[in-house]
Amino acid sequence: MAVNWPGLLSIGVFYMIVLGTGIWASRKSKREEKKCTGNRSEVAMVGGRNLNIWVSIFTMTATWVGGGYILGCAEVVYDPTKGLVWATGPIAFTMNLIIGACLLVKPIRSKNYVTLMDPLQEKYGNNVAAVLFIPALLGDIFWIACILGALGGTVSVVMDISSWLAVGISAAVAILYTLMGGLYSVAYTDVIQLSLMLLGLWFCVPFILTSPTSANFTATALTKLHQEPWFGKLELEDTGRWIDDLLLLAIGGICYQAFYQRVLSTATDAQAKMTCYAGAVLCPILGIPSLIIGAAAASTNWNQTTFGSPSPYEQGKSGMILPIALQHLCPFYVSLVGMGALAASVMSSVDSALLSVASQLGRNIFKNVIYKKASEKTIIVVVKVSVFVCGLIGAGLAMTTRSIHLFWIVSADVLYSMMTPQVTCVFYLSKWVNHYGACSGFVLALLLRALVGEPLIGLPDVLPLPWDKIQEDGHRYRLFPFRTAIMLITTGTILLVSRFAVWLSERGLLKGISDAETDTNVHYMTPVRTDVEEKDELNKDQSYLSSQGSNEEGEKC
């Protein structure tokens, strides 16, 4: 099949709109830098803490309603082995944002933190926190891969070009405008992307539902027609796994730096909470078109469409069911609108993920661990290099699988199992934990998660668990809520080992309880000099040199 030139033109126009918005926002970012008397890096990372409330709501919502969410929901509903009951995303994201508003806005904003790693470094010191940063880094990298895979797959379906080329083009566009203006570029492009997605996907739904090749999707919800009913089944034995998947997204999401960037970019606590509550309402609403399209695709006789037989599921293309449905179940020009909307939804998260991981690498790793004398300009350069490198890594991973839902779950899995205990302890159990407990919990969580395995990414499932089912391929189908169990065991380990370390220290059997954990007056971070401070220091040096020169001339006379 030849290249789809009208489709290429429509998405090209969308990319130009996004780039134009990013360029405009980057100029606004530079104007804010001139006004700001604080750190220039904070303008890039948290928008100078004065982002407009409406822009904050748009960017918070667009961050969660991205490629993994939109394509993942459709994939799960269409998949005959899962169905609607397993599409936990809309409920989980609502829970996630409400939990964040109620429990995390106040503690993260109370000390004007910039990243999630700041309180960890304040509590445990820079080096220990750098180790704890590893799962956060992996989670963001997998998230970037998920989003770029969704975007590349979407473009490849529409344009009939290779997936790796589509991923590369999409990654280049997202990296470019993220480099231009930091959070301002990300936030203002999110406004455009979310608007296009809301209008475009809802515009396509009536055409998909009235397609002559699709049966009434309400009739196929509980009745088998072309495949198993799209509503799905939740057996009693699967309850633990379902709850595990729900909590994975609902609680694991509080460990993403992208969430804290939005919370910290507003001027007040009230605005930050309002942003979260508005996002909690909008996320499920924006997920409805994706769920409907997945149900319609499950009700379609694909042999009668231009896609042909076998069906997308039989060809292993469930992860791309949404763009496939738009292309083959809608009139041509309607599908172009839908593709632009889909590209908007997918790209709206990749910029957030890139900026969040780059901010932590620049501030918490480079500045606080590697080179403590780094200036503001150096930090910003490191952040931009990190955006580029992480984008390349994510693009490389995105080319390895067709399942968007896979990377979406693995990303949240890493953070839920390994980071949730650390975040919970540092915010709410800080008096009872120390770096001995944190390190022990980290090692135990890593060991347990590795032993439980993940066949989808080639990690063998070595550790047997209760209620396991052995599948035909020899892998274990886990019914036990192991992720939640690992999270709870890790939290308990952090507390127990921390108390044991204190007990040993009180008896003189253990040394090394860090001052950063016991003295609240110790400032753990190497202070980042502001532009004003750098200029003042330069002026002092010049004045000193001038006075020295005058003295030397006087002595000669």
PDB file of C-alpha atoms in Angstrom, residues 118-339:
ATOM      1  CA  ASP A 118      14.598  16.632  47.116  1.00  0.00           C
ATOM      2  CA  PRO A 119      12.927  15.280  50.293  1.00  0.00           C
ATOM      3  CA  LEU A 120      14.744  11.953  49.855  1.00  0.00           C
ATOM      4  CA  GLN A 121      18.097  13.754  49.660  1.00  0.00           C
ATOM      5  CA  GLU A 122      17.156  15.908  52.617  1.00  0.00           C
ATOM      6  CA  LYS A 123      16.363  12.821  54.682  1.00  0.00           C
ATOM      7  CA  TYR A 124      18.985  10.287  53.609  1.00  0.00           C
ATOM      8  CA  GLY A 125      21.725  12.372  51.997  1.00  0.00           C
ATOM      9  CA  ASN A 126      22.713  12.735  48.373  1.00  0.00           C
ATOM     10  CA  ASN A 127      24.398   9.388  47.750  1.00  0.00           C
ATOM     11  CA  VAL A 128      21.677   7.171  49.227  1.00  0.00           C
ATOM     12  CA  ALA A 129      18.988   9.142  47.423  1.00  0.00           C
ATOM     13  CA  ALA A 130      20.928   8.715  44.166  1.00  0.00           C
ATOM     14  CA  VAL A 131      20.533   4.935  44.544  1.00  0.00           C
ATOM     15  CA  LEU A 132      16.827   5.312  45.303  1.00  0.00           C
ATOM     16  CA  PHE A 133      16.546   7.377  42.116  1.00  0.00           C
ATOM     17  CA  ILE A 134      17.184   4.278  39.969  1.00  0.00           C
ATOM     18  CA  PRO A 135      13.582   2.939  40.009  1.00  0.00           C
ATOM     19  CA  ALA A 136      12.263   6.467  39.371  1.00  0.00           C
ATOM     20  CA  LEU A 137      14.577   6.716  36.359  1.00  0.00           C
ATOM     21  CA  LEU A 138      13.494   3.307  35.049  1.00  0.00           C
ATOM     22  CA  GLY A 139       9.829   4.137  35.561  1.00  0.00           C
ATOM     23  CA  ASP A 140      10.115   7.352  33.555  1.00  0.00           C
ATOM     24  CA  ILE A 141      12.159   5.687  30.799  1.00  0.00           C
ATOM     25  CA  PHE A 142       9.534   2.943  30.419  1.00  0.00           C
ATOM     26  CA  TRP A 143       6.824   5.604  30.416  1.00  0.00           C
ATOM     27  CA  ILE A 144       8.619   7.487  27.630  1.00  0.00           C
ATOM     28  CA  ALA A 145       8.942   4.215  25.691  1.00  0.00           C
ATOM     29  CA  CYS A 146       5.228   3.559  26.175  1.00  0.00           C
ATOM     30  CA  ILE A 147       4.244   6.970  24.843  1.00  0.00           C
ATOM     31  CA  LEU A 148       6.677   6.999  21.919  1.00  0.00           C
ATOM     32  CA  GLY A 149       5.624   3.471  21.003  1.00  0.00           C
ATOM     33  CA  ALA A 150       2.010   4.594  20.954  1.00  0.00           C
ATOM     34  CA  LEU A 151       2.808   7.666  18.899  1.00  0.00           C
ATOM     35  CA  GLY A 152       5.068   5.816  16.459  1.00  0.00           C
ATOM     36  CA  GLY A 153       2.574   3.002  16.063  1.00  0.00           C
ATOM     37  CA  THR A 154      -0.213   5.464  15.404  1.00  0.00           C
ATOM     38  CA  VAL A 155       1.752   7.323  12.754  1.00  0.00           C
ATOM     39  CA  SER A 156       2.924   4.079  11.113  1.00  0.00           C
ATOM     40  CA  VAL A 157      -0.669   2.809  10.845  1.00  0.00           C
ATOM     41  CA  VAL A 158      -1.872   6.040   9.266  1.00  0.00           C
ATOM     42  CA  MET A 159       1.085   6.692   6.959  1.00  0.00           C
ATOM     43  CA  ASP A 160       1.903   3.091   6.086  1.00  0.00           C
ATOM     44  CA  ILE A 161       5.551   3.705   6.951  1.00  0.00           C
ATOM     45  CA  SER A 162       7.843   1.615   9.131  1.00  0.00           C
ATOM     46  CA  SER A 163       7.284   1.833  12.869  1.00  0.00           C
ATOM     47  CA  TRP A 164      10.900   2.708  13.667  1.00  0.00           C
ATOM     48  CA  LEU A 165      10.786   5.702  11.310  1.00  0.00           C
ATOM     49  CA  ALA A 166       7.513   6.871  12.834  1.00  0.00           C
ATOM     50  CA  VAL A 167       8.936   6.541  16.353  1.00  0.00           C
ATOM     51  CA  GLY A 168      12.034   8.480  15.328  1.00  0.00           C
ATOM     52  CA  ILE A 169      10.076  11.357  13.776  1.00  0.00           C
ATOM     53  CA  SER A 170       7.693  11.565  16.726  1.00  0.00           C
ATOM     54  CA  ALA A 171      10.542  11.475  19.249  1.00  0.00           C
ATOM     55  CA  ALA A 172      12.387  14.235  17.375  1.00  0.00           C
ATOM     56  CA  VAL A 173       9.342  16.547  17.482  1.00  0.00           C
ATOM     57  CA  ALA A 174       8.670  15.945  21.195  1.00  0.00           C
ATOM     58  CA  ILE A 175      12.344  16.349  22.156  1.00  0.00           C
ATOM     59  CA  LEU A 176      12.699  19.531  20.121  1.00  0.00           C
ATOM     60  CA  TYR A 177       9.910  21.548  21.724  1.00  0.00           C
ATOM     61  CA  THR A 178      10.706  20.190  25.212  1.00  0.00           C
ATOM     62  CA  LEU A 179      14.266  21.491  24.795  1.00  0.00           C
ATOM     63  CA  MET A 180      13.019  24.923  23.778  1.00  0.00           C
ATOM     64  CA  GLY A 181      11.194  26.156  26.842  1.00  0.00           C
ATOM     65  CA  GLY A 182      11.045  23.636  29.669  1.00  0.00           C
ATOM     66  CA  LEU A 183       7.788  23.472  31.604  1.00  0.00           C
ATOM     67  CA  TYR A 184       6.286  26.447  29.786  1.00  0.00           C
ATOM     68  CA  SER A 185       6.603  24.732  26.399  1.00  0.00           C
ATOM     69  CA  VAL A 186       5.289  21.480  27.855  1.00  0.00           C
ATOM     70  CA  ALA A 187       2.324  23.124  29.607  1.00  0.00           C
ATOM     71  CA  TYR A 188       1.140  25.341  26.776  1.00  0.00           C
ATOM     72  CA  THR A 189       1.457  22.598  24.148  1.00  0.00           C
ATOM     73  CA  ASP A 190      -0.608  20.417  26.505  1.00  0.00           C
ATOM     74  CA  VAL A 191      -3.451  22.952  26.229  1.00  0.00           C
ATOM     75  CA  ILE A 192      -3.470  22.560  22.437  1.00  0.00           C
ATOM     76  CA  GLN A 193      -3.078  18.790  22.573  1.00  0.00           C
ATOM     77  CA  LEU A 194      -5.833  18.207  25.129  1.00  0.00           C
ATOM     78  CA  SER A 195      -8.276  20.428  23.220  1.00  0.00           C
ATOM     79  CA  LEU A 196      -7.608  18.604  19.950  1.00  0.00           C
ATOM     80  CA  MET A 197      -7.929  15.227  21.629  1.00  0.00           C
ATOM     81  CA  LEU A 198     -11.217  16.068  23.363  1.00  0.00           C
ATOM     82  CA  LEU A 199     -12.849  17.380  20.191  1.00  0.00           C
ATOM     83  CA  GLY A 200     -11.283  14.957  17.711  1.00  0.00           C
ATOM     84  CA  LEU A 201     -11.995  11.623  19.421  1.00  0.00           C
ATOM     85  CA  TRP A 202     -15.564  12.525  20.354  1.00  0.00           C
ATOM     86  CA  PHE A 203     -16.103  13.674  16.763  1.00  0.00           C
ATOM     87  CA  CYS A 204     -15.141  10.207  15.476  1.00  0.00           C
ATOM     88  CA  VAL A 205     -17.207   8.119  17.911  1.00  0.00           C
ATOM     89  CA  PRO A 206     -20.602   8.473  16.126  1.00  0.00           C
ATOM     90  CA  PHE A 207     -19.078   7.442  12.785  1.00  0.00           C
ATOM     91  CA  ILE A 208     -17.489   4.328  14.323  1.00  0.00           C
ATOM     92  CA  LEU A 209     -20.708   3.325  16.077  1.00  0.00           C
ATOM     93  CA  THR A 210     -22.701   3.641  12.840  1.00  0.00           C
ATOM     94  CA  SER A 211     -20.206   1.712  10.708  1.00  0.00           C
ATOM     95  CA  PRO A 212     -22.051  -0.977   8.666  1.00  0.00           C
ATOM     96  CA  THR A 213     -19.419  -3.591   9.568  1.00  0.00           C
ATOM     97  CA  SER A 214     -19.933  -3.159  13.325  1.00  0.00           C
ATOM     98  CA  ALA A 215     -22.748  -4.717  15.312  1.00  0.00           C
ATOM     99  CA  ASN A 216     -24.576  -2.836  18.065  1.00  0.00           C
ATOM    100  CA  PHE A 217     -21.914  -2.720  20.758  1.00  0.00           C
ATOM    101  CA  THR A 218     -24.516  -2.907  23.536  1.00  0.00           C
ATOM    102  CA  ALA A 219     -25.636  -6.285  22.189  1.00  0.00           C
ATOM    103  CA  THR A 220     -22.091  -7.706  22.159  1.00  0.00           C
ATOM    104  CA  ALA A 221     -21.282  -6.558  25.688  1.00  0.00           C
ATOM    105  CA  LEU A 222     -22.429  -9.862  27.184  1.00  0.00           C
ATOM    106  CA  THR A 223     -23.047 -11.957  24.053  1.00  0.00           C
ATOM    107  CA  LYS A 224     -20.398 -13.600  21.902  1.00  0.00           C
ATOM    108  CA  LEU A 225     -20.593 -12.585  18.245  1.00  0.00           C
ATOM    109  CA  HIS A 226     -17.315 -12.067  16.380  1.00  0.00           C
ATOM    110  CA  GLN A 227     -15.240 -12.649  19.521  1.00  0.00           C
ATOM    111  CA  GLU A 228     -15.720 -12.953  23.280  1.00  0.00           C
ATOM    112  CA  PRO A 229     -18.004 -10.299  24.892  1.00  0.00           C
ATOM    113  CA  TRP A 230     -16.124  -7.021  25.345  1.00  0.00           C
ATOM    114  CA  PHE A 231     -17.414  -6.508  28.883  1.00  0.00           C
ATOM    115  CA  GLY A 232     -15.129  -9.290  30.058  1.00  0.00           C
ATOM    116  CA  LYS A 233     -15.275 -11.452  33.153  1.00  0.00           C
ATOM    117  CA  LEU A 234     -13.983 -11.046  36.680  1.00  0.00           C
ATOM    118  CA  GLU A 235     -13.905 -14.401  38.389  1.00  0.00           C
ATOM    119  CA  LEU A 236     -13.604 -14.625  42.161  1.00  0.00           C
ATOM    120  CA  GLU A 237     -10.110 -16.080  41.858  1.00  0.00           C
ATOM    121  CA  ASP A 238      -9.035 -13.047  39.771  1.00  0.00           C
ATOM    122  CA  THR A 239     -10.112 -10.501  42.393  1.00  0.00           C
ATOM    123  CA  GLY A 240      -6.662 -10.207  43.949  1.00  0.00           C
ATOM    124  CA  ARG A 241      -5.018  -9.593  40.581  1.00  0.00           C
ATOM    125  CA  TRP A 242      -7.678  -6.982  39.672  1.00  0.00           C
ATOM    126  CA  ILE A 243      -7.166  -5.092  42.934  1.00  0.00           C
ATOM    127  CA  ASP A 244      -3.413  -5.274  42.374  1.00  0.00           C
ATOM    128  CA  ASP A 245      -3.770  -3.717  38.904  1.00  0.00           C
ATOM    129  CA  LEU A 246      -6.028  -0.976  40.277  1.00  0.00           C
ATOM    130  CA  LEU A 247      -3.700  -0.037  43.149  1.00  0.00           C
ATOM    131  CA  LEU A 248      -0.719  -0.277  40.818  1.00  0.00           C
ATOM    132  CA  LEU A 249      -1.983   2.703  38.809  1.00  0.00           C
ATOM    133  CA  ALA A 250      -3.794   4.507  41.626  1.00  0.00           C
ATOM    134  CA  ILE A 251      -0.901   4.554  44.110  1.00  0.00           C
ATOM    135  CA  GLY A 252       2.066   3.986  41.804  1.00  0.00           C
ATOM    136  CA  GLY A 253       1.174   7.196  39.977  1.00  0.00           C
ATOM    137  CA  ILE A 254       2.085   9.339  42.996  1.00  0.00           C
ATOM    138  CA  CYS A 255       5.733   8.456  42.414  1.00  0.00           C
ATOM    139  CA  TYR A 256       6.007  10.168  39.026  1.00  0.00           C
ATOM    140  CA  GLN A 257       7.978  13.424  39.066  1.00  0.00           C
ATOM    141  CA  ALA A 258       5.582  14.755  36.389  1.00  0.00           C
ATOM    142  CA  PHE A 259       2.825  14.898  39.019  1.00  0.00           C
ATOM    143  CA  TYR A 260       4.958  16.925  41.428  1.00  0.00           C
ATOM    144  CA  GLN A 261       6.086  19.301  38.679  1.00  0.00           C
ATOM    145  CA  ARG A 262       2.481  20.323  38.109  1.00  0.00           C
ATOM    146  CA  VAL A 263       1.720  20.566  41.818  1.00  0.00           C
ATOM    147  CA  LEU A 264       4.805  22.712  42.428  1.00  0.00           C
ATOM    148  CA  SER A 265       4.236  24.986  39.430  1.00  0.00           C
ATOM    149  CA  THR A 266       1.140  26.675  40.900  1.00  0.00           C
ATOM    150  CA  ALA A 267       1.272  29.712  43.183  1.00  0.00           C
ATOM    151  CA  THR A 268      -0.706  28.343  46.155  1.00  0.00           C
ATOM    152  CA  ASP A 269      -1.675  25.064  47.819  1.00  0.00           C
ATOM    153  CA  ALA A 270      -5.338  25.719  46.991  1.00  0.00           C
ATOM    154  CA  GLN A 271      -4.568  26.055  43.285  1.00  0.00           C
ATOM    155  CA  ALA A 272      -2.482  22.867  43.368  1.00  0.00           C
ATOM    156  CA  LYS A 273      -5.360  20.920  44.955  1.00  0.00           C
ATOM    157  CA  MET A 274      -7.860  22.405  42.516  1.00  0.00           C
ATOM    158  CA  THR A 275      -5.629  21.241  39.658  1.00  0.00           C
ATOM    159  CA  CYS A 276      -5.686  17.691  41.017  1.00  0.00           C
ATOM    160  CA  TYR A 277      -9.438  17.596  41.628  1.00  0.00           C
ATOM    161  CA  ALA A 278     -10.186  18.981  38.147  1.00  0.00           C
ATOM    162  CA  GLY A 279      -7.879  16.376  36.623  1.00  0.00           C
ATOM    163  CA  ALA A 280      -9.633  13.635  38.626  1.00  0.00           C
ATOM    164  CA  VAL A 281     -12.935  14.617  36.974  1.00  0.00           C
ATOM    165  CA  LEU A 282     -11.552  15.069  33.455  1.00  0.00           C
ATOM    166  CA  CYS A 283      -9.465  11.864  33.223  1.00  0.00           C
ATOM    167  CA  PRO A 284     -12.390   9.384  33.129  1.00  0.00           C
ATOM    168  CA  ILE A 285     -14.393  11.677  30.814  1.00  0.00           C
ATOM    169  CA  LEU A 286     -11.529  11.768  28.320  1.00  0.00           C
ATOM    170  CA  GLY A 287     -11.166   7.986  28.561  1.00  0.00           C
ATOM    171  CA  ILE A 288     -14.770   7.293  27.478  1.00  0.00           C
ATOM    172  CA  PRO A 289     -14.147   7.636  23.678  1.00  0.00           C
ATOM    173  CA  SER A 290     -11.275   5.174  23.918  1.00  0.00           C
ATOM    174  CA  LEU A 291     -13.438   2.646  25.790  1.00  0.00           C
ATOM    175  CA  ILE A 292     -16.293   3.032  23.272  1.00  0.00           C
ATOM    176  CA  ILE A 293     -13.966   2.579  20.288  1.00  0.00           C
ATOM    177  CA  GLY A 294     -12.472  -0.546  21.886  1.00  0.00           C
ATOM    178  CA  ALA A 295     -15.972  -1.970  22.389  1.00  0.00           C
ATOM    179  CA  ALA A 296     -16.968  -1.140  18.813  1.00  0.00           C
ATOM    180  CA  ALA A 297     -13.807  -2.806  17.507  1.00  0.00           C
ATOM    181  CA  ALA A 298     -14.692  -5.952  19.477  1.00  0.00           C
ATOM    182  CA  SER A 299     -18.126  -5.885  17.810  1.00  0.00           C
ATOM    183  CA  THR A 300     -16.746  -5.595  14.262  1.00  0.00           C
ATOM    184  CA  ASN A 301     -16.539  -8.240  11.565  1.00  0.00           C
ATOM    185  CA  TRP A 302     -13.047  -7.318  10.368  1.00  0.00           C
ATOM    186  CA  ASN A 303     -13.321  -9.569   7.327  1.00  0.00           C
ATOM    187  CA  GLN A 304     -15.863  -7.095   5.906  1.00  0.00           C
ATOM    188  CA  THR A 305     -13.631  -4.064   6.437  1.00  0.00           C
ATOM    189  CA  THR A 306     -10.704  -2.769   4.415  1.00  0.00           C
ATOM    190  CA  PHE A 307      -8.446  -4.248   7.096  1.00  0.00           C
ATOM    191  CA  GLY A 308      -9.449  -7.770   6.083  1.00  0.00           C
ATOM    192  CA  SER A 309      -8.851 -11.091   7.781  1.00  0.00           C
ATOM    193  CA  PRO A 310      -7.402 -12.236  10.162  1.00  0.00           C
ATOM    194  CA  SER A 311      -8.507  -9.730  12.801  1.00  0.00           C
ATOM    195  CA  PRO A 312      -6.124  -7.255  14.502  1.00  0.00           C
ATOM    196  CA  TYR A 313      -6.067  -9.456  17.624  1.00  0.00           C
ATOM    197  CA  GLU A 314      -5.101 -12.529  15.620  1.00  0.00           C
ATOM    198  CA  GLN A 315      -2.310 -10.518  13.974  1.00  0.00           C
ATOM    199  CA  GLY A 316      -0.980  -9.361  17.348  1.00  0.00           C
ATOM    200  CA  LYS A 317      -2.020  -5.740  16.765  1.00  0.00           C
ATOM    201  CA  SER A 318      -4.321  -5.234  19.745  1.00  0.00           C
ATOM    202  CA  GLY A 319      -2.090  -2.420  20.974  1.00  0.00           C
ATOM    203  CA  MET A 320      -2.878  -0.436  17.803  1.00  0.00           C
ATOM    204  CA  ILE A 321      -6.612  -1.158  17.744  1.00  0.00           C
ATOM    205  CA  LEU A 322      -7.592   2.499  18.202  1.00  0.00           C
ATOM    206  CA  PRO A 323      -5.771   3.895  15.137  1.00  0.00           C
ATOM    207  CA  ILE A 324      -6.801   0.787  13.159  1.00  0.00           C
ATOM    208  CA  ALA A 325     -10.456   1.417  14.067  1.00  0.00           C
ATOM    209  CA  LEU A 326     -10.196   5.074  13.134  1.00  0.00           C
ATOM    210  CA  GLN A 327      -8.679   4.223   9.787  1.00  0.00           C
ATOM    211  CA  HIS A 328     -10.972   1.352   8.778  1.00  0.00           C
ATOM    212  CA  LEU A 329     -14.296   2.140  10.487  1.00  0.00           C
ATOM    213  CA  CYS A 330     -14.527   5.885   9.761  1.00  0.00           C
ATOM    214  CA  PRO A 331     -14.949   7.826   6.508  1.00  0.00           C
ATOM    215  CA  PHE A 332     -11.563   8.904   5.194  1.00  0.00           C
ATOM    216  CA  TYR A 333     -11.653  12.589   6.122  1.00  0.00           C
ATOM    217  CA  VAL A 334     -13.162  11.827   9.530  1.00  0.00           C
ATOM    218  CA  SER A 335     -10.293   9.444  10.206  1.00  0.00           C
ATOM    219  CA  LEU A 336      -7.818  12.263   9.504  1.00  0.00           C
ATOM    220  CA  VAL A 337      -9.385  14.312  12.308  1.00  0.00           C
ATOM    221  CA  GLY A 338      -9.237  11.297  14.611  1.00  0.00           C
ATOM    222  CA  MET A 339      -5.598  10.632  13.804  1.00  0.00           C
TER     223      MET A 339
END
